């Protein structure tokens, strides 16, 4: 690998970088930002050792890609680099980085340890890993705050009233897991409630809140989620479960509202970057804090949340550790489950029984959860409600495409007729999910396919941006209008002939003029990451080739568990097996820190 042929206008290239930094940058391992961080900090502390600066740049890269640290001993074997994008719009797999001049791991670690970067605590070496100081501090803080909460006295509860309340709130057969989890959580300060889709996590939360407020009627409760879309879904789902509770329990929780974690903690403080109004010196006033979709919570946000809680406040973290991790650094929920497993005081409550889907979809979910590739293939090829579509079979691929076109046509027909409710219902009946954003396996390519095939069927070609039947995905939060990144809607022709975008909400559909929606994209297809937390009756999944670095167990699991009734997977057996075998690589020391504290 060399800098020959490098595009000097490529923003990823640090033109003035030389030595190891320049070589690793030209090879695509380091981005320009990684190089600039290392170079600048090296100047500040007068560190000129090329191997030390390389370690710093690689650590910055690791954080950029979602890890919190770097293991120097295994960096040469674990650092993965996607191949350049080809003419077809997608990468061709991973580059071989073995030929790069990787330093000897033993001497490399010694040189970093002796560096002023470590001496002045810009870098930290701990547990055999190299950290930027901020992420080391946050990992240690999260561990310390969690252990302090686990060691604190449990809340005082009336055991008899709790048992009677649990029997009242969870009367249905088959919900023993939820009843047990809610009862235990009511007697703890901290609970990590996990489970796959449809296992009753929201029902457990609603029941738990009913049990807590029965014994503490004035309890101040906060419901929160990492994103605006997740917060809106939480509001809707908890409201639905509360309405199913006995009247006296529902009445105590009638005013419950969900917010984002950012809003819960207060606006970011000027010049701090990641500090909020509520912190260790200005605690949240709430007695109970429930955080849904915790798999999407980054290390930094978890640290800010834990430090803002009152020591006697209950914390309930809810999520599925098998789903995709947050965009920012950390995979905290998975680390908590791994690190707290086996403790005598473990706060982890795992719900196992799904109530959303049955049959072959449930079998597929279970096979993916335990990562049994043979069973996954068996279910995909024999199940009644799941299907593996061979991408080399033209007839099968055409049928796969027609499913998405049928769904788009149903949306268009309802939208042209001005039937907004039917259009939204048709939109939620099917989802086409892709791993990539661009290229033949990505959202943009499949959006074009569906648009073209829909035009062939209807005879209508749309040259304007907005047209009746256009499904849209909101890409940015707009608090003034109550729209959030990840919201979906349909463009409907109103009775006066004008176009309106209809977006579902907790209080019913809302209408917006098209001119009020600036940051949206057409939604015939969406990325798996954007689909987290949503459901559809049927889901079609487009898998990339097996060498794609985006093809992971978490991605496939998240995609297929969006479905309620049917799953179609377009991909080869090799791609499916690669996805089952490959996990998202996010280096972290949090699980080990928690495990060592037993």
Coordinates of C-alpha atoms in Angstrom, one line a residue:
X1 CA 0.0 0.0 0.0
X2 CA 1.3 3.4 -0.9
X3 CA 0.2 6.9 -1.5
X4 CA 0.6 6.4 -5.3
X5 CA -2.6 7.3 -7.0
X6 CA -4.0 9.0 -4.0
X7 CA -6.5 11.8 -4.8
X8 CA -5.0 15.0 -3.3
X9 CA -8.5 16.4 -3.0
X10 CA -9.8 13.5 -0.9
X11 CA -10.8 14.9 2.5
X12 CA -9.7 11.7 4.2
X13 CA -6.1 12.4 3.2
X14 CA -3.7 14.4 5.4
X15 CA -1.5 15.9 2.7
X16 CA 1.4 16.9 5.0
X17 CA 1.5 13.7 7.0
X18 CA 4.7 11.8 6.7
X19 CA 6.3 8.7 8.2
X20 CA 4.1 6.1 9.9
X21 CA 1.1 8.5 10.1
X22 CA 1.3 9.3 6.4
X23 CA 1.7 5.6 5.4
X24 CA -1.3 4.5 7.5
X25 CA -3.3 7.4 6.2
X26 CA -2.6 6.6 2.6
X27 CA -3.5 3.0 3.2
X28 CA -7.0 4.0 4.5
X29 CA -6.4 2.9 8.1
X30 CA -6.3 6.4 9.5
X31 CA -8.5 9.3 8.4
X32 CA -7.2 12.9 8.2
X33 CA -8.9 13.8 11.5
X34 CA -7.0 10.9 13.3
X35 CA -3.7 12.2 11.9
X36 CA -4.4 15.8 12.9
X37 CA -5.4 14.8 16.5
X38 CA -2.1 12.9 16.9
X39 CA 0.0 15.5 15.3
X40 CA -1.4 18.4 17.3
X41 CA -1.2 16.6 20.7
X42 CA 2.3 15.5 19.9
X43 CA 3.3 19.1 19.3
X44 CA 1.7 20.2 22.6
X45 CA 3.5 17.7 24.8
X46 CA 6.7 17.6 22.6
X47 CA 6.2 13.9 21.7
X48 CA 8.0 13.0 18.4
X49 CA 8.1 9.2 18.5
X50 CA 6.4 8.1 15.3
X51 CA 5.2 4.8 16.9
X52 CA 3.6 6.6 19.9
X53 CA 1.9 9.1 17.6
X54 CA 0.6 6.2 15.6
X55 CA -0.9 4.6 18.7
X56 CA -2.6 7.9 19.6
X57 CA -4.0 8.2 16.0
X58 CA -5.3 4.6 16.1
X59 CA -6.9 5.2 19.4
X60 CA -8.7 8.3 18.0
X61 CA -9.8 6.1 15.1
X62 CA -11.1 3.5 17.4
X63 CA -13.3 6.0 19.2
X64 CA -14.5 7.4 15.9
X65 CA -15.6 3.9 14.9
X66 CA -17.5 3.2 18.2
X67 CA -14.9 1.6 20.4
X68 CA -13.7 3.2 23.7
X69 CA -10.1 2.0 23.6
X70 CA -7.4 0.1 21.6
X71 CA -5.6 -3.1 22.4
X72 CA -2.0 -2.5 21.1
X73 CA -1.2 -6.2 21.4
X74 CA -3.8 -7.2 18.8
X75 CA -4.2 -4.0 16.8
X76 CA -2.4 -5.4 13.7
X77 CA -4.9 -8.4 13.6
X78 CA -8.1 -6.6 14.6
X79 CA -8.0 -3.3 12.7
X80 CA -10.2 -3.7 9.7
X81 CA -10.3 -1.3 6.7
X82 CA -13.1 -1.4 4.1
X83 CA -11.9 -1.7 0.5
X84 CA -12.3 1.4 -1.7
X85 CA -15.8 1.9 -3.2
X86 CA -15.9 0.5 -6.7
X87 CA -17.7 1.6 -9.8
X88 CA -20.9 -0.2 -8.7
X89 CA -21.2 2.1 -5.6
X90 CA -20.2 -0.4 -2.9
X91 CA -17.0 -1.6 -1.3
X92 CA -15.5 -5.0 -2.2
X93 CA -14.7 -6.2 1.3
X94 CA -11.7 -5.6 3.6
X95 CA -8.2 -4.5 2.7
X96 CA -5.2 -6.6 4.0
X97 CA -3.3 -4.4 6.4
X98 CA -0.7 -7.1 7.3
X99 CA 1.9 -5.5 4.9
X100 CA 1.9 -2.2 6.8
X101 CA 4.8 -1.6 9.2
X102 CA 3.1 -2.4 12.5
X103 CA 5.3 -1.8 15.5
X104 CA 6.3 -4.7 17.7
X105 CA 3.5 -5.0 20.3
X106 CA 5.7 -5.4 23.4
X107 CA 8.1 -2.5 22.7
X108 CA 5.2 -0.4 21.3
X109 CA 3.4 -0.6 24.6
X110 CA 6.6 0.3 26.5
X111 CA 7.2 3.3 24.4
X112 CA 3.7 4.6 24.8
X113 CA 3.8 4.0 28.6
X114 CA 7.0 6.1 28.7
X115 CA 5.5 8.9 26.6
X116 CA 4.6 12.3 28.0
X117 CA 1.2 11.7 26.5
X118 CA 0.6 9.2 29.3
X119 CA 2.6 11.1 31.9
X120 CA 0.4 14.2 31.3
X121 CA -2.7 11.9 31.2
X122 CA -3.8 12.6 27.7
X123 CA -3.6 8.9 27.2
X124 CA -4.2 6.1 29.7
X125 CA -3.0 2.5 29.7
X126 CA -5.2 0.2 31.8
X127 CA -6.3 -3.4 31.5
X128 CA -3.8 -3.8 28.7
X129 CA -5.7 -1.2 26.6
X130 CA -4.9 2.3 25.5
X131 CA -7.6 5.0 26.1
X132 CA -8.0 8.7 25.4
X133 CA -8.3 10.1 28.9
X134 CA -12.0 11.1 28.6
X135 CA -13.2 7.6 27.8
X136 CA -11.0 6.0 30.5
X137 CA -12.6 8.4 33.0
X138 CA -16.1 7.7 31.8
X139 CA -15.6 3.9 31.9
X140 CA -14.3 4.1 35.4
X141 CA -17.0 6.4 36.5
X142 CA -19.8 4.2 35.1
X143 CA -18.3 1.2 36.9
X144 CA -18.0 3.1 40.2
X145 CA -21.5 4.6 40.0
X146 CA -23.1 1.3 39.2
X147 CA -21.2 -0.6 42.0
X148 CA -22.1 2.2 44.5
X149 CA -25.8 1.8 43.5
X150 CA -25.6 -2.0 43.8
X151 CA -24.1 -1.7 47.3
X152 CA -26.6 0.9 48.5
X153 CA -29.6 -0.1 50.7
X154 CA -32.6 -1.4 48.8
X155 CA -35.8 0.7 48.8
X156 CA -38.3 -0.1 51.5
X157 CA -41.3 -1.9 50.2
X158 CA -44.3 -3.6 51.8
X159 CA -43.7 -7.2 50.6
X160 CA -47.4 -8.3 51.1
X161 CA -48.7 -5.3 49.2
X162 CA -46.1 -5.8 46.5
X163 CA -47.1 -9.5 46.0
X164 CA -50.8 -8.6 45.9
X165 CA -50.2 -5.7 43.5
X166 CA -48.2 -7.9 41.2
X167 CA -51.0 -10.5 41.0
X168 CA -53.4 -7.7 40.2
X169 CA -51.2 -6.0 37.6
X170 CA -50.1 -9.2 35.8
X171 CA -53.2 -11.4 35.9
X172 CA -52.7 -13.0 32.5
X173 CA -51.3 -16.5 32.2
X174 CA -48.0 -16.6 30.4
X175 CA -46.7 -13.4 31.9
X176 CA -44.9 -14.9 34.9
X177 CA -41.6 -13.6 33.6
X178 CA -42.9 -10.1 33.5
X179 CA -44.5 -10.4 36.9
X180 CA -41.3 -11.7 38.5
X181 CA -39.1 -9.1 36.8
X182 CA -41.4 -6.2 37.9
X183 CA -41.5 -7.4 41.4
X184 CA -37.8 -7.7 41.7
X185 CA -37.2 -4.3 40.1
X186 CA -39.6 -2.7 42.6
X187 CA -37.3 -3.9 45.4
X188 CA -34.1 -2.6 43.8
X189 CA -32.4 0.7 43.1
X190 CA -31.0 -0.5 39.8
X191 CA -32.5 -2.9 37.2
X192 CA -31.2 -3.9 33.7
X193 CA -34.3 -5.3 31.9
X194 CA -33.4 -7.1 28.7
X195 CA -35.3 -9.1 26.1
X196 CA -35.9 -9.5 22.5
X197 CA -38.7 -7.9 20.6
X198 CA -42.2 -8.9 21.9
X199 CA -41.0 -10.3 25.2
X200 CA -43.0 -7.8 27.1
X201 CA -40.4 -5.3 28.2
X202 CA -42.9 -2.4 28.0
X203 CA -45.6 -4.3 29.8
X204 CA -43.1 -5.0 32.6
X205 CA -42.2 -1.3 32.8
X206 CA -45.9 -0.3 33.0
X207 CA -46.5 -2.9 35.7
X208 CA -43.4 -1.9 37.6
X209 CA -44.5 1.8 37.7
X210 CA -47.9 0.7 38.9
X211 CA -46.3 -1.3 41.8
X212 CA -44.0 1.6 42.7
X213 CA -46.6 4.2 42.7
X214 CA -49.0 2.1 44.7
X215 CA -46.5 2.2 47.6
X216 CA -45.2 5.7 46.8
X217 CA -48.1 7.6 45.2
X218 CA -46.2 10.9 44.9
X219 CA -43.2 9.3 43.2
X220 CA -41.7 11.5 40.4
X221 CA -41.2 9.4 37.3
X222 CA -39.1 10.1 34.2
X223 CA -39.5 8.1 31.0
X224 CA -36.6 8.7 28.5
X225 CA -35.0 7.3 25.4
X226 CA -31.8 8.2 23.4
X227 CA -33.6 9.7 20.4
X228 CA -36.7 11.7 19.7
X229 CA -38.2 8.9 17.6
X230 CA -37.5 6.3 20.4
X231 CA -39.0 8.7 22.9
X232 CA -42.2 9.0 20.9
X233 CA -42.5 5.2 20.5
X234 CA -41.9 4.8 24.2
X235 CA -44.7 7.3 24.9
X236 CA -47.1 5.4 22.6
X237 CA -46.2 1.9 23.8
X238 CA -46.2 2.7 27.5
X239 CA -49.5 4.6 27.1
X240 CA -51.0 1.5 25.5
X241 CA -49.9 -0.8 28.3
X242 CA -51.1 1.7 30.9
X243 CA -54.6 1.6 29.4
X244 CA -54.6 -2.2 29.9
X245 CA -53.9 -1.8 33.7
X246 CA -56.7 -1.8 36.3
X247 CA -58.3 1.6 36.4
X248 CA -56.8 2.6 39.8
X249 CA -53.3 1.8 38.7
X250 CA -53.7 3.6 35.3
X251 CA -55.1 6.7 37.0
X252 CA -51.9 7.2 39.1
X253 CA -49.8 7.3 35.9
X254 CA -52.2 9.2 33.6
X255 CA -49.8 12.2 33.2
X256 CA -46.7 10.2 32.3
X257 CA -44.7 11.7 29.4
X258 CA -41.6 10.6 27.7
X259 CA -38.6 12.8 26.7
X260 CA -35.2 12.3 25.2
X261 CA -32.2 11.8 27.5
X262 CA -30.8 15.2 26.4
X263 CA -34.0 16.9 27.5
X264 CA -34.1 14.9 30.7
X265 CA -30.6 16.0 31.7
X266 CA -31.1 19.6 30.5
X267 CA -29.5 21.6 27.8
X268 CA -25.8 21.2 27.2
X269 CA -23.7 23.7 29.1
X270 CA -21.7 26.3 27.0
X271 CA -18.1 25.4 26.3
X272 CA -18.4 22.0 27.9
X273 CA -19.2 19.8 24.9
X274 CA -20.8 17.0 26.8
X275 CA -22.0 18.4 30.2
X276 CA -25.6 19.0 31.1
X277 CA -27.5 21.1 33.5
X278 CA -28.1 18.1 35.8
X279 CA -25.0 16.5 37.1
X280 CA -23.5 15.3 40.4
X281 CA -23.9 18.7 41.9
X282 CA -27.4 19.3 40.6
X283 CA -29.3 16.0 40.6
X284 CA -32.4 15.0 38.8
X285 CA -35.5 15.4 41.0
X286 CA -37.0 12.1 40.0
X287 CA -37.6 9.1 42.2
X288 CA -37.8 6.6 39.2
X289 CA -35.9 7.0 35.9
X290 CA -36.7 4.5 33.0
X291 CA -34.5 4.5 29.9
X292 CA -35.8 2.6 26.9
X293 CA -33.7 1.5 23.9
X294 CA -30.6 1.4 26.2
X295 CA -28.7 -0.5 23.5
X296 CA -28.4 2.9 21.8
X297 CA -27.0 4.8 24.8
X298 CA -23.4 5.7 24.4
X299 CA -20.7 5.5 27.2
X300 CA -20.7 9.3 27.5
X301 CA -24.5 9.6 27.9
X302 CA -24.6 6.7 30.4
X303 CA -21.9 8.5 32.5
X304 CA -23.9 11.7 32.4
X305 CA -27.1 9.9 33.4
X306 CA -25.6 8.0 36.3
X307 CA -23.9 11.0 37.8
X308 CA -27.2 13.0 37.6
X309 CA -29.3 10.4 39.5
X310 CA -30.1 10.9 43.2
X311 CA -28.5 8.0 45.2
X312 CA -31.9 6.8 46.3
X313 CA -33.6 7.0 42.8
X314 CA -34.6 3.8 41.1
X315 CA -33.0 3.3 37.6
X316 CA -34.4 0.9 35.1
X317 CA -32.4 0.4 31.9
X318 CA -34.5 -1.4 29.2
X319 CA -33.2 -2.8 25.9
X320 CA -32.1 -5.7 23.8
X321 CA -28.3 -6.2 23.9
X322 CA -28.5 -8.2 20.6
X323 CA -29.4 -5.1 18.6
X324 CA -27.1 -2.6 16.9
X325 CA -25.0 -0.4 19.2
X326 CA -25.1 3.4 19.3
X327 CA -23.4 5.5 16.7
X328 CA -21.2 7.1 19.3
X329 CA -18.5 5.2 21.3
X330 CA -19.5 2.3 23.6
X331 CA -21.8 -0.7 23.7
X332 CA -22.8 -0.1 27.3
X333 CA -25.9 -2.3 27.6
X334 CA -24.1 -5.4 26.2
X335 CA -21.2 -4.6 28.6
X336 CA -23.5 -4.4 31.6
X337 CA -25.1 -7.7 30.8
X338 CA -21.7 -9.4 30.3
X339 CA -20.0 -7.7 33.2
X340 CA -22.8 -8.1 35.8
X341 CA -23.7 -11.7 34.8
X342 CA -23.2 -14.2 37.6
X343 CA -23.1 -11.7 40.5
X344 CA -25.1 -12.5 43.6
X345 CA -26.5 -9.0 43.4
X346 CA -26.9 -8.9 39.6
X347 CA -29.6 -6.4 38.6
X348 CA -30.1 -8.1 35.2
X349 CA -33.6 -9.4 34.4
X350 CA -33.8 -11.2 31.1
X351 CA -37.2 -11.8 29.5
X352 CA -37.1 -14.9 27.2
X353 CA -40.6 -15.6 25.9
X354 CA -41.7 -13.6 22.9
X355 CA -45.4 -12.6 22.6
X356 CA -45.1 -10.7 19.3
X357 CA -44.4 -13.5 16.8
X358 CA -44.5 -17.3 16.8
X359 CA -43.7 -20.1 14.4
X360 CA -40.7 -19.8 12.1
X361 CA -40.0 -16.1 12.9
X362 CA -39.7 -17.0 16.6
X363 CA -37.5 -20.0 15.7
X364 CA -35.3 -17.7 13.6
X365 CA -35.0 -15.1 16.4
X366 CA -33.9 -17.8 18.8
X367 CA -31.4 -19.3 16.4
X368 CA -29.9 -15.9 15.8
X369 CA -29.8 -15.2 19.5
X370 CA -27.7 -18.2 20.2
X371 CA -25.8 -17.8 17.0
X372 CA -26.5 -21.2 15.6
X373 CA -25.8 -20.8 11.8
X374 CA -27.0 -24.2 10.9
X375 CA -30.3 -23.7 12.6
X376 CA -30.6 -20.2 11.1
X377 CA -30.2 -21.7 7.6
X378 CA -32.6 -24.5 8.4
X379 CA -35.3 -22.1 9.4
X380 CA -34.7 -19.8 6.5
X381 CA -35.0 -22.6 4.0
X382 CA -37.9 -24.6 5.6
X383 CA -39.9 -22.1 7.7
X384 CA -43.4 -21.2 6.7
X385 CA -43.1 -17.5 7.5
X386 CA -39.5 -16.9 6.5
X387 CA -37.8 -17.1 3.1
X388 CA -34.2 -17.0 1.9
X389 CA -34.1 -15.5 -1.7
X390 CA -31.2 -16.5 -3.9
X391 CA -29.7 -13.3 -5.4
X392 CA -28.5 -15.3 -8.5
X393 CA -32.0 -16.5 -9.3
X394 CA -33.5 -13.7 -11.5
X395 CA -37.1 -14.9 -11.1
X396 CA -36.8 -15.1 -7.4
X397 CA -35.2 -11.6 -7.2
X398 CA -38.0 -10.2 -9.4
X399 CA -40.6 -11.7 -7.1
X400 CA -38.7 -10.1 -4.1
X401 CA -38.8 -6.7 -5.8
X402 CA -42.5 -7.1 -6.6
X403 CA -43.3 -7.4 -2.9
X404 CA -41.9 -3.9 -2.3
X405 CA -43.7 -2.6 -5.4
X406 CA -47.0 -4.0 -4.2
X407 CA -46.5 -2.3 -0.9
X408 CA -45.6 1.0 -2.5
X409 CA -48.6 0.7 -4.9
X410 CA -51.0 0.2 -1.9
X411 CA -49.5 3.4 -0.3
X412 CA -49.9 5.4 -3.5
X413 CA -53.5 4.3 -4.2
X414 CA -54.6 5.3 -0.7
X415 CA -52.6 8.6 -0.8
X416 CA -54.1 9.6 -4.2
X417 CA -57.5 8.9 -2.8
X418 CA -56.8 11.2 0.2
X419 CA -57.2 8.3 2.7
X420 CA -54.4 9.2 5.1
X421 CA -55.2 6.5 7.6
X422 CA -55.1 3.8 5.0
X423 CA -51.9 5.2 3.5
X424 CA -50.2 5.0 6.9
X425 CA -51.5 1.5 7.5
X426 CA -50.1 0.4 4.1
X427 CA -46.8 2.1 4.9
X428 CA -46.4 0.1 8.1
X429 CA -47.4 -3.2 6.4
X430 CA -44.0 -3.7 4.8
X431 CA -40.4 -2.5 5.3
X432 CA -37.5 -2.9 2.9
X433 CA -34.3 -2.9 4.9
X434 CA -30.7 -2.6 3.7
X435 CA -27.3 -2.7 5.4
X436 CA -25.7 -0.1 3.1
X437 CA -26.9 3.5 2.3
X438 CA -25.6 3.4 -1.3
X439 CA -24.8 1.0 -4.1
X440 CA -26.8 -2.0 -5.4
X441 CA -27.2 -3.4 -1.9
X442 CA -28.1 0.0 -0.4
X443 CA -31.0 2.2 0.2
X444 CA -30.4 4.6 -2.7
X445 CA -30.2 1.7 -5.2
X446 CA -33.4 0.0 -4.0
X447 CA -35.3 3.3 -3.8
X448 CA -34.6 3.8 -7.5
X449 CA -35.6 0.2 -8.3
X450 CA -39.0 0.6 -6.5
X451 CA -39.6 4.0 -8.0
X452 CA -39.0 2.7 -11.5
X453 CA -41.1 -0.4 -11.1
X454 CA -43.9 1.6 -9.6
X455 CA -43.8 4.0 -12.5
X456 CA -44.0 1.0 -14.9
X457 CA -47.1 -0.3 -13.1
X458 CA -48.9 3.0 -12.7
X459 CA -47.8 4.8 -15.9
X460 CA -46.9 7.8 -13.8
X461 CA -43.4 9.3 -13.7
X462 CA -42.8 11.9 -11.1
X463 CA -40.4 14.7 -12.0
X464 CA -41.3 16.8 -9.0
X465 CA -39.8 16.1 -5.6
X466 CA -43.2 15.8 -3.9
X467 CA -46.0 13.6 -5.2
X468 CA -49.0 11.7 -3.7
X469 CA -47.8 8.4 -2.3
X470 CA -44.2 9.5 -1.6
X471 CA -43.2 7.9 1.7
X472 CA -40.7 9.9 3.6
X473 CA -38.2 9.4 6.4
X474 CA -37.3 12.4 8.7
X475 CA -33.5 12.8 9.0
X476 CA -33.3 15.5 11.7
X477 CA -35.0 16.6 14.9
X478 CA -37.4 19.5 14.7
X479 CA -38.7 20.0 18.2
X480 CA -40.8 23.0 17.2
X481 CA -43.0 20.8 14.9
X482 CA -42.7 17.6 17.1
X483 CA -40.8 15.8 14.4
X484 CA -37.8 13.5 15.1
X485 CA -35.0 11.8 13.3
X486 CA -36.4 8.4 12.2
X487 CA -40.1 9.5 12.0
X488 CA -41.9 8.2 8.9
X489 CA -44.8 9.6 6.9
X490 CA -46.7 9.6 3.7
X491 CA -47.5 12.4 1.2
X492 CA -51.3 12.4 0.7
X493 CA -53.4 14.4 -1.7
X494 CA -55.9 16.4 0.4
X495 CA -59.5 17.2 -0.6
X496 CA -58.4 20.6 -1.9
X497 CA -55.8 18.9 -4.2
X498 CA -52.8 20.1 -2.2
X499 CA -50.2 17.7 -0.9
X500 CA -49.8 17.1 2.8
X501 CA -47.4 14.9 4.6
X502 CA -49.1 12.8 7.2
X503 CA -47.0 11.5 10.1
X504 CA -48.4 9.1 12.8
X505 CA -48.3 10.3 16.4
X506 CA -49.3 9.2 19.9
X507 CA -52.4 11.4 19.7
X508 CA -53.2 10.4 16.1
X509 CA -51.9 11.4 12.6
X510 CA -50.6 14.9 12.1
X511 CA -50.5 16.8 8.8
X512 CA -47.6 19.0 7.6
X513 CA -47.2 21.2 4.5
X514 CA -44.4 19.8 2.3
X515 CA -42.6 23.1 2.5
X516 CA -42.2 22.6 6.3
X517 CA -40.2 19.4 5.8
X518 CA -36.7 20.2 4.7
X519 CA -34.6 17.3 5.8
X520 CA -36.3 14.2 4.6
X521 CA -35.6 11.4 2.1
X522 CA -37.8 9.0 0.1
X523 CA -38.6 5.9 2.1
X524 CA -39.2 2.9 -0.2
X525 CA -36.1 1.4 1.6
X526 CA -34.3 2.3 4.8
X527 CA -31.2 1.2 6.6
X528 CA -31.4 -1.4 9.3
X529 CA -29.9 1.0 11.8
X530 CA -32.7 3.5 11.2
X531 CA -35.3 0.8 11.7
X532 CA -34.4 0.1 15.3
X533 CA -37.4 0.2 17.6
X534 CA -39.9 -0.1 14.8
X535 CA -42.0 -2.9 13.5
X536 CA -43.8 -3.9 10.3
X537 CA -46.1 -6.8 9.4
X538 CA -43.7 -8.0 6.8
X539 CA -40.0 -7.2 6.4
X540 CA -37.7 -7.7 3.4
X541 CA -34.0 -7.6 4.1
X542 CA -31.2 -7.1 1.5
X543 CA -27.9 -8.6 2.6
X544 CA -24.6 -7.4 1.1
X545 CA -21.9 -9.9 0.0
X546 CA -20.3 -11.9 2.8
X547 CA -17.1 -9.8 2.7
X548 CA -19.0 -6.5 3.6
X549 CA -17.8 -5.2 6.9
X550 CA -21.3 -4.0 7.7
X551 CA -22.6 -7.6 7.6
X552 CA -22.8 -8.6 11.3
X553 CA -24.8 -10.7 13.7
X554 CA -26.3 -7.6 15.2
X555 CA -27.4 -6.2 11.9
X556 CA -29.2 -9.4 10.8
X557 CA -30.8 -9.9 14.2
X558 CA -32.1 -6.3 14.3
X559 CA -33.4 -6.6 10.7
X560 CA -35.4 -9.8 11.0
X561 CA -36.8 -9.0 14.4
X562 CA -38.6 -5.9 13.0
X563 CA -41.1 -8.3 11.4
X564 CA -44.4 -9.4 13.0
X565 CA -45.7 -11.9 10.4
X566 CA -43.2 -12.6 7.6
X567 CA -39.5 -12.2 6.8
X568 CA -37.8 -12.4 3.4
X569 CA -34.0 -12.3 3.2
X570 CA -32.3 -11.6 -0.1
X571 CA -28.8 -13.1 0.2
X572 CA -26.5 -16.0 -0.2
X573 CA -26.0 -18.8 2.3
X574 CA -22.4 -17.5 2.6
X575 CA -23.7 -14.0 3.5
X576 CA -26.1 -15.4 6.1
X577 CA -23.4 -17.5 7.7
X578 CA -20.9 -14.6 7.7
X579 CA -23.5 -12.4 9.4
X580 CA -24.2 -15.0 12.1
X581 CA -20.4 -15.5 12.8
X582 CA -19.3 -11.8 12.7
X583 CA -20.0 -9.5 15.6
X584 CA -19.5 -5.7 15.8
X585 CA -16.0 -5.1 17.1
X586 CA -16.2 -2.5 19.8
X587 CA -13.2 -2.6 22.1
X588 CA -14.2 -1.8 25.7
X589 CA -13.0 -2.5 29.2
X590 CA -16.3 -1.9 31.0
X591 CA -17.5 -5.5 31.1
X592 CA -14.1 -6.6 32.4
X593 CA -14.0 -3.8 35.0
X594 CA -17.5 -4.9 36.3
X595 CA -16.5 -8.6 36.3
X596 CA -13.3 -7.9 38.2
X597 CA -15.3 -6.2 41.0
X598 CA -17.2 -9.3 42.0

